[in-house]
Amino acid sequence: MKALVAQELSGPAGLAYVDVDDPGGDDKVVVDVRAAGVSFPELLLLRGEYQLKLDPPFIPGTEVAGVVRSAPDDSEFKPGQRVTALTMLGGWAERVAVAPSYLTLTPDSLDDAEAVALLGNYQTMYFALARRGALRPGETVLVLGSAGGVGTAAVQIAKALGATVIAMVHRPSALEFVKSLGADVVLPLTDGWLQAVKDATDGRGVDLVVDPIGGEAFDDAIRALAVEGRLLVIGFAAGGIPTVKVNRLLLRNVSVVGVGYGEFVNRKPGSQSVFTFGVSELVKAGLRPPPPVRFPLAEGRAALQTLADGGVFGKVVLEPLGP
């Protein structure tokens, strides 16, 4: 079969579309991949800049949707069923072997690219907002980096859970895209953005900040919080890992909350089903991701470079059979 293999940690240039051995394992479900998600942490992984360090060669990819090719006799899954899965690695390939506990059936209302777009980002943000942030209807959520995959999910899920959403965009070309997601206020992430957020909340500040970028914006994000506000640390797309002066937390009764969804579900087996169910209920109520940006699997290097260059709004998806 064909796969995208990271042969060196040099970013997208280190990927090669090559023949590899078929996956297997008597206790695994083998899935013919129809769509595989691409996320910003994977770009960092390919640069050797992510918290997780891997030695090449390896096949990246943690989000897949496709069709069951084979399954253990005692599995609840059968050949021909459409499924989605969060995997540890190996998703950027024509086939992947997955433990049955990591698979769920794909809703008929979603195609494979839409289904894969709802995996990592939307489950992460449901976990972040509903559990780690304890979001309540009527609260105000500030989303930094709102045009990316995580930011898109944050805006849509916060709205679905009854929040008022203020979305920040770094790229002026993303303004209309973010407005289309349902954000109540869209502001540019430029000098003076903190005051613009204060003005939009009549000086009160926001109840939650979703921060997938880190870097220089972090300090002002702390200042944007209302009393008893919570800042959700999702990632560090800006490159810098910030620090916090804890006296600010004490004096203003605010919290900085870590969100590590993958680590959580790995340490609490079976917990993923709770967040999968939560997202599926929002899908039943009408939630749909914006149209994914689709690339053939063979053009994975170009897909990752487009993501690195900031040329993508929403989710990038690789398709082994082509769009």
CSV table of C-alpha atoms in Angstrom, one decimal:
chain,number,residue,atom,x,y,z
A,1,MET,CA,0.0,0.0,0.0
A,2,LYS,CA,1.0,3.7,-0.3
A,3,ALA,CA,1.6,5.9,2.7
A,4,LEU,CA,3.1,9.3,3.6
A,5,VAL,CA,6.3,8.5,5.5
A,6,ALA,CA,8.3,11.1,7.6
A,7,GLN,CA,11.8,10.2,6.5
A,8,GLU,CA,13.5,13.1,8.3
A,9,LEU,CA,12.3,15.9,10.6
A,10,SER,CA,12.5,18.8,8.1
A,11,GLY,CA,8.9,19.7,8.0
A,12,PRO,CA,6.8,19.0,4.9
A,13,ALA,CA,9.9,18.4,2.8
A,14,GLY,CA,10.7,15.4,4.9
A,15,LEU,CA,7.6,13.5,3.8
A,16,ALA,CA,7.7,10.9,1.0
A,17,TYR,CA,4.8,9.1,-0.7
A,18,VAL,CA,6.1,5.5,-0.8
A,19,ASP,CA,5.1,1.8,-0.7
A,20,VAL,CA,5.0,0.3,2.8
A,21,ASP,CA,3.9,-3.0,4.3
A,22,ASP,CA,0.2,-3.5,4.9
A,23,PRO,CA,-0.8,-3.1,8.6
A,24,GLY,CA,-2.1,-6.1,10.5
A,25,GLY,CA,-2.7,-7.7,13.9
A,26,ASP,CA,-5.2,-10.4,14.8
A,27,ASP,CA,-6.7,-8.2,17.5
A,28,LYS,CA,-7.0,-5.0,15.3
A,29,VAL,CA,-9.6,-3.7,12.8
A,30,VAL,CA,-8.1,-2.9,9.5
A,31,VAL,CA,-9.7,0.1,7.9
A,32,ASP,CA,-9.4,1.3,4.2
A,33,VAL,CA,-8.8,5.0,4.8
A,34,ARG,CA,-11.0,7.4,2.8
A,35,ALA,CA,-10.0,10.5,4.7
A,36,ALA,CA,-7.2,11.4,7.1
A,37,GLY,CA,-7.0,14.6,9.1
A,38,VAL,CA,-4.1,17.0,9.3
A,39,SER,CA,-3.5,19.1,12.4
A,40,PHE,CA,-1.0,21.8,13.4
A,41,PRO,CA,0.6,19.6,16.0
A,42,GLU,CA,1.5,17.2,13.3
A,43,LEU,CA,3.3,20.0,11.4
A,44,LEU,CA,5.3,20.6,14.6
A,45,LEU,CA,6.0,16.9,15.0
A,46,LEU,CA,7.4,16.8,11.5
A,47,ARG,CA,9.7,19.7,12.4
A,48,GLY,CA,10.9,18.0,15.6
A,49,GLU,CA,9.3,20.9,17.6
A,50,TYR,CA,6.4,19.0,19.3
A,51,GLN,CA,6.4,17.8,22.9
A,52,LEU,CA,6.3,14.2,21.5
A,53,LYS,CA,9.6,13.4,19.9
A,54,LEU,CA,9.7,10.5,17.3
A,55,ASP,CA,12.7,9.2,15.3
A,56,PRO,CA,12.0,8.7,11.5
A,57,PRO,CA,10.9,6.9,9.7
A,58,PHE,CA,7.2,6.8,10.8
A,59,ILE,CA,3.8,7.3,9.3
A,60,PRO,CA,2.0,10.4,10.9
A,61,GLY,CA,-1.7,10.8,11.2
A,62,THR,CA,-4.0,10.4,14.1
A,63,GLU,CA,-7.5,11.0,12.6
A,64,VAL,CA,-9.0,8.7,10.0
A,65,ALA,CA,-12.4,7.8,8.5
A,66,GLY,CA,-13.0,5.0,6.1
A,67,VAL,CA,-14.5,1.5,5.7
A,68,VAL,CA,-13.8,-1.7,7.6
A,69,ARG,CA,-11.7,-4.1,5.6
A,70,SER,CA,-11.4,-6.8,8.2
A,71,ALA,CA,-12.1,-7.2,11.9
A,72,PRO,CA,-11.6,-9.9,14.6
A,73,ASP,CA,-14.4,-12.4,14.9
A,74,ASP,CA,-15.3,-11.2,18.4
A,75,SER,CA,-15.4,-7.5,17.3
A,76,GLU,CA,-18.6,-5.6,17.0
A,77,PHE,CA,-17.4,-4.2,13.7
A,78,LYS,CA,-17.9,-5.9,10.3
A,79,PRO,CA,-16.4,-5.5,6.9
A,80,GLY,CA,-18.1,-2.7,4.9
A,81,GLN,CA,-19.1,-0.5,7.8
A,82,ARG,CA,-18.1,3.1,7.7
A,83,VAL,CA,-16.0,4.1,10.8
A,84,THR,CA,-13.9,6.9,12.3
A,85,ALA,CA,-11.0,6.5,14.6
A,86,LEU,CA,-8.4,8.4,16.6
A,87,THR,CA,-5.2,6.5,16.2
A,88,MET,CA,-1.7,6.9,17.8
A,89,LEU,CA,0.0,7.1,14.4
A,90,GLY,CA,-0.3,5.6,10.9
A,91,GLY,CA,-3.3,7.5,9.5
A,92,TRP,CA,-1.7,9.0,6.5
A,93,ALA,CA,-1.9,5.8,4.5
A,94,GLU,CA,-4.2,3.7,2.4
A,95,ARG,CA,-5.0,1.4,5.3
A,96,VAL,CA,-4.6,1.5,9.0
A,97,ALA,CA,-5.0,-1.1,11.8
A,98,VAL,CA,-6.9,0.2,14.8
A,99,ALA,CA,-7.9,-1.3,18.2
A,100,PRO,CA,-11.7,-1.8,18.2
A,101,SER,CA,-12.1,0.4,21.3
A,102,TYR,CA,-10.9,3.5,19.3
A,103,LEU,CA,-13.5,3.0,16.5
A,104,THR,CA,-16.9,4.5,16.2
A,105,LEU,CA,-19.5,4.2,13.4
A,106,THR,CA,-19.6,7.2,11.0
A,107,PRO,CA,-23.0,9.0,11.0
A,108,ASP,CA,-24.8,8.6,7.6
A,109,SER,CA,-25.3,12.3,7.4
A,110,LEU,CA,-21.6,13.0,7.1
A,111,ASP,CA,-19.1,12.1,4.3
A,112,ASP,CA,-15.7,10.8,5.4
A,113,ALA,CA,-13.9,14.1,5.1
A,114,GLU,CA,-16.6,15.8,7.3
A,115,ALA,CA,-16.5,13.0,9.8
A,116,VAL,CA,-12.7,13.1,10.1
A,117,ALA,CA,-12.9,16.9,10.6
A,118,LEU,CA,-15.1,16.3,13.7
A,119,LEU,CA,-12.6,14.0,15.3
A,120,GLY,CA,-9.6,15.5,17.1
A,121,ASN,CA,-10.4,19.2,16.9
A,122,TYR,CA,-14.1,18.9,17.9
A,123,GLN,CA,-13.7,16.2,20.5
A,124,THR,CA,-10.8,18.2,22.0
A,125,MET,CA,-12.9,21.4,22.1
A,126,TYR,CA,-15.9,19.6,23.6
A,127,PHE,CA,-13.6,18.2,26.3
A,128,ALA,CA,-12.0,21.7,26.7
A,129,LEU,CA,-15.2,23.7,27.0
A,130,ALA,CA,-17.6,21.3,28.6
A,131,ARG,CA,-15.3,19.5,31.1
A,132,ARG,CA,-12.1,21.5,31.6
A,133,GLY,CA,-13.6,24.9,31.2
A,134,ALA,CA,-17.0,24.0,32.8
A,135,LEU,CA,-18.7,26.4,30.3
A,136,ARG,CA,-22.2,27.5,31.2
A,137,PRO,CA,-24.9,28.9,28.8
A,138,GLY,CA,-24.7,32.7,28.6
A,139,GLU,CA,-21.0,32.9,29.3
A,140,THR,CA,-18.6,34.7,27.0
A,141,VAL,CA,-15.8,32.9,25.2
A,142,LEU,CA,-12.8,34.5,23.5
A,143,VAL,CA,-11.2,32.3,20.8
A,144,LEU,CA,-7.7,33.1,19.7
A,145,GLY,CA,-6.6,31.7,16.3
A,146,SER,CA,-10.2,31.2,15.3
A,147,ALA,CA,-9.6,30.5,11.6
A,148,GLY,CA,-7.6,27.3,12.2
A,149,GLY,CA,-8.9,23.8,12.8
A,150,VAL,CA,-9.0,24.1,16.6
A,151,GLY,CA,-10.3,27.6,16.5
A,152,THR,CA,-13.1,26.7,14.1
A,153,ALA,CA,-14.2,23.9,16.4
A,154,ALA,CA,-14.0,26.2,19.4
A,155,VAL,CA,-16.3,28.8,17.8
A,156,GLN,CA,-18.9,26.3,16.7
A,157,ILE,CA,-19.0,24.2,19.9
A,158,ALA,CA,-19.1,27.3,22.2
A,159,LYS,CA,-22.0,28.6,20.2
A,160,ALA,CA,-23.8,25.2,20.3
A,161,LEU,CA,-23.3,25.1,24.1
A,162,GLY,CA,-25.0,28.5,24.5
A,163,ALA,CA,-22.1,30.9,24.7
A,164,THR,CA,-21.5,34.4,23.3
A,165,VAL,CA,-18.3,34.1,21.2
A,166,ILE,CA,-15.7,36.7,20.4
A,167,ALA,CA,-13.3,35.4,17.8
A,168,MET,CA,-9.8,36.8,17.1
A,169,VAL,CA,-8.2,36.5,13.6
A,170,HIS,CA,-4.6,37.1,12.7
A,171,ARG,CA,-5.2,37.0,9.0
A,172,PRO,CA,-7.5,39.8,7.6
A,173,SER,CA,-8.6,37.4,4.8
A,174,ALA,CA,-10.2,35.1,7.5
A,175,LEU,CA,-12.7,37.7,8.8
A,176,GLU,CA,-15.6,36.6,6.6
A,177,PHE,CA,-14.8,32.9,7.1
A,178,VAL,CA,-15.0,33.2,10.9
A,179,LYS,CA,-18.2,35.3,10.8
A,180,SER,CA,-19.7,32.4,8.8
A,181,LEU,CA,-19.0,30.1,11.7
A,182,GLY,CA,-21.5,32.0,13.9
A,183,ALA,CA,-19.1,34.1,16.0
A,184,ASP,CA,-20.9,37.1,17.6
A,185,VAL,CA,-18.0,39.4,17.3
A,186,VAL,CA,-14.9,39.1,15.1
A,187,LEU,CA,-11.9,41.2,15.8
A,188,PRO,CA,-8.3,41.4,14.3
A,189,LEU,CA,-5.5,40.1,16.5
A,190,THR,CA,-3.5,43.3,16.2
A,191,ASP,CA,-2.0,45.9,18.5
A,192,GLY,CA,-4.8,47.1,20.9
A,193,TRP,CA,-6.8,43.9,20.7
A,194,LEU,CA,-7.2,43.6,24.5
A,195,GLN,CA,-8.9,47.0,24.6
A,196,ALA,CA,-11.2,46.0,21.8
A,197,VAL,CA,-12.2,42.9,23.7
A,198,LYS,CA,-12.9,45.0,26.8
A,199,ASP,CA,-15.0,47.4,24.8
A,200,ALA,CA,-17.0,44.5,23.3
A,201,THR,CA,-17.8,43.2,26.9
A,202,ASP,CA,-18.5,46.7,28.4
A,203,GLY,CA,-15.2,46.5,30.3
A,204,ARG,CA,-16.1,43.2,32.1
A,205,GLY,CA,-13.9,40.8,30.2
A,206,VAL,CA,-14.6,37.2,29.2
A,207,ASP,CA,-15.4,34.1,31.1
A,208,LEU,CA,-13.2,31.7,29.0
A,209,VAL,CA,-10.3,32.2,26.7
A,210,VAL,CA,-9.5,29.4,24.2
A,211,ASP,CA,-5.8,29.7,23.5
A,212,PRO,CA,-4.3,27.4,20.9
A,213,ILE,CA,-1.5,29.8,20.0
A,214,GLY,CA,0.5,30.8,23.1
A,215,GLY,CA,3.3,33.2,22.4
A,216,GLU,CA,3.0,36.9,22.9
A,217,ALA,CA,-0.8,37.0,23.1
A,218,PHE,CA,-0.8,35.0,26.3
A,219,ASP,CA,-0.3,37.8,28.8
A,220,ASP,CA,-3.1,39.9,27.3
A,221,ALA,CA,-5.3,36.9,27.2
A,222,ILE,CA,-4.9,36.6,31.0
A,223,ARG,CA,-5.8,40.3,31.3
A,224,ALA,CA,-8.9,39.7,29.2
A,225,LEU,CA,-10.5,37.4,31.8
A,226,ALA,CA,-13.4,38.5,34.0
A,227,VAL,CA,-13.4,37.6,37.7
A,228,GLU,CA,-13.4,33.8,38.0
A,229,GLY,CA,-12.5,33.5,34.3
A,230,ARG,CA,-10.6,30.5,32.9
A,231,LEU,CA,-8.0,30.4,30.3
A,232,LEU,CA,-7.8,27.1,28.4
A,233,VAL,CA,-4.2,26.2,27.2
A,234,ILE,CA,-4.7,24.2,24.0
A,235,GLY,CA,-1.4,24.6,22.2
A,236,PHE,CA,1.4,26.8,21.1
A,237,ALA,CA,1.0,27.5,17.4
A,238,ALA,CA,2.9,30.8,17.7
A,239,GLY,CA,5.9,28.8,18.7
A,240,GLY,CA,6.6,30.3,22.2
A,241,ILE,CA,5.5,28.5,25.4
A,242,PRO,CA,4.5,31.2,27.8
A,243,THR,CA,4.8,31.4,31.5
A,244,VAL,CA,2.4,33.0,34.0
A,245,LYS,CA,3.0,35.1,37.1
A,246,VAL,CA,0.7,33.3,39.6
A,247,ASN,CA,0.1,36.4,41.6
A,248,ARG,CA,-2.1,37.5,38.7
A,249,LEU,CA,-4.2,34.4,39.2
A,250,LEU,CA,-4.6,35.0,43.0
A,251,LEU,CA,-5.3,38.7,42.9
A,252,ARG,CA,-8.0,38.4,40.2
A,253,ASN,CA,-9.4,35.0,41.0
A,254,VAL,CA,-8.7,33.6,37.6
A,255,SER,CA,-7.5,30.1,36.4
A,256,VAL,CA,-5.2,28.8,33.8
A,257,VAL,CA,-6.4,25.3,32.8
A,258,GLY,CA,-4.4,22.7,30.8
A,259,VAL,CA,-6.2,20.8,28.0
A,260,GLY,CA,-4.5,17.6,26.9
A,261,TYR,CA,-7.2,15.5,25.4
A,262,GLY,CA,-5.0,12.8,24.0
A,263,GLU,CA,-3.3,12.3,27.3
A,264,PHE,CA,-6.6,12.3,29.2
A,265,VAL,CA,-8.2,9.5,27.1
A,266,ASN,CA,-5.0,7.5,27.2
A,267,ARG,CA,-4.9,7.6,31.0
A,268,LYS,CA,-8.6,7.1,31.4
A,269,PRO,CA,-9.5,4.2,29.0
A,270,GLY,CA,-13.1,4.4,27.8
A,271,SER,CA,-13.5,8.1,28.5
A,272,GLN,CA,-13.4,9.1,24.9
A,273,SER,CA,-16.9,7.7,24.4
A,274,VAL,CA,-18.2,10.5,26.6
A,275,PHE,CA,-16.8,13.2,24.4
A,276,THR,CA,-17.6,11.4,21.2
A,277,PHE,CA,-21.2,11.2,22.4
A,278,GLY,CA,-21.3,14.9,23.2
A,279,VAL,CA,-20.1,15.9,19.7
A,280,SER,CA,-22.5,13.4,18.1
A,281,GLU,CA,-25.4,15.0,20.0
A,282,LEU,CA,-24.4,18.4,18.6
A,283,VAL,CA,-24.2,16.9,15.1
A,284,LYS,CA,-27.8,15.5,15.6
A,285,ALA,CA,-28.8,19.1,16.5
A,286,GLY,CA,-27.4,20.4,13.3
A,287,LEU,CA,-23.7,21.1,13.9
A,288,ARG,CA,-21.6,20.8,10.7
A,289,PRO,CA,-17.9,21.6,10.2
A,290,PRO,CA,-17.1,24.0,7.4
A,291,PRO,CA,-16.1,22.3,4.2
A,292,PRO,CA,-12.7,20.7,4.7
A,293,VAL,CA,-9.8,21.6,2.5
A,294,ARG,CA,-9.1,18.4,0.6
A,295,PHE,CA,-5.9,17.1,-0.9
A,296,PRO,CA,-5.0,13.7,-2.4
A,297,LEU,CA,-2.8,11.7,-0.1
A,298,ALA,CA,-0.1,11.7,-2.8
A,299,GLU,CA,0.0,15.5,-2.4
A,300,GLY,CA,0.5,15.4,1.4
A,301,ARG,CA,3.7,17.4,1.2
A,302,ALA,CA,1.9,20.3,-0.5
A,303,ALA,CA,-1.0,20.0,2.0
A,304,LEU,CA,1.3,20.4,4.9
A,305,GLN,CA,3.2,23.3,3.3
A,306,THR,CA,-0.1,25.1,2.6
A,307,LEU,CA,-1.0,24.7,6.3
A,308,ALA,CA,2.5,25.9,7.3
A,309,ASP,CA,2.1,29.0,5.1
A,310,GLY,CA,-1.2,29.9,6.7
A,311,GLY,CA,-3.2,29.3,3.5
A,312,VAL,CA,-5.9,27.2,5.1
A,313,PHE,CA,-9.1,28.1,6.9
A,314,GLY,CA,-10.6,25.2,8.9
A,315,LYS,CA,-9.5,21.6,8.5
A,316,VAL,CA,-7.1,20.0,6.0
A,317,VAL,CA,-8.0,16.5,5.0
A,318,LEU,CA,-5.9,13.9,2.9
A,319,GLU,CA,-7.9,11.5,0.7
A,320,PRO,CA,-6.1,8.3,-0.6
A,321,LEU,CA,-8.6,8.0,-3.4
A,322,GLY,CA,-8.4,11.8,-4.2
A,323,PRO,CA,-11.2,14.4,-3.7
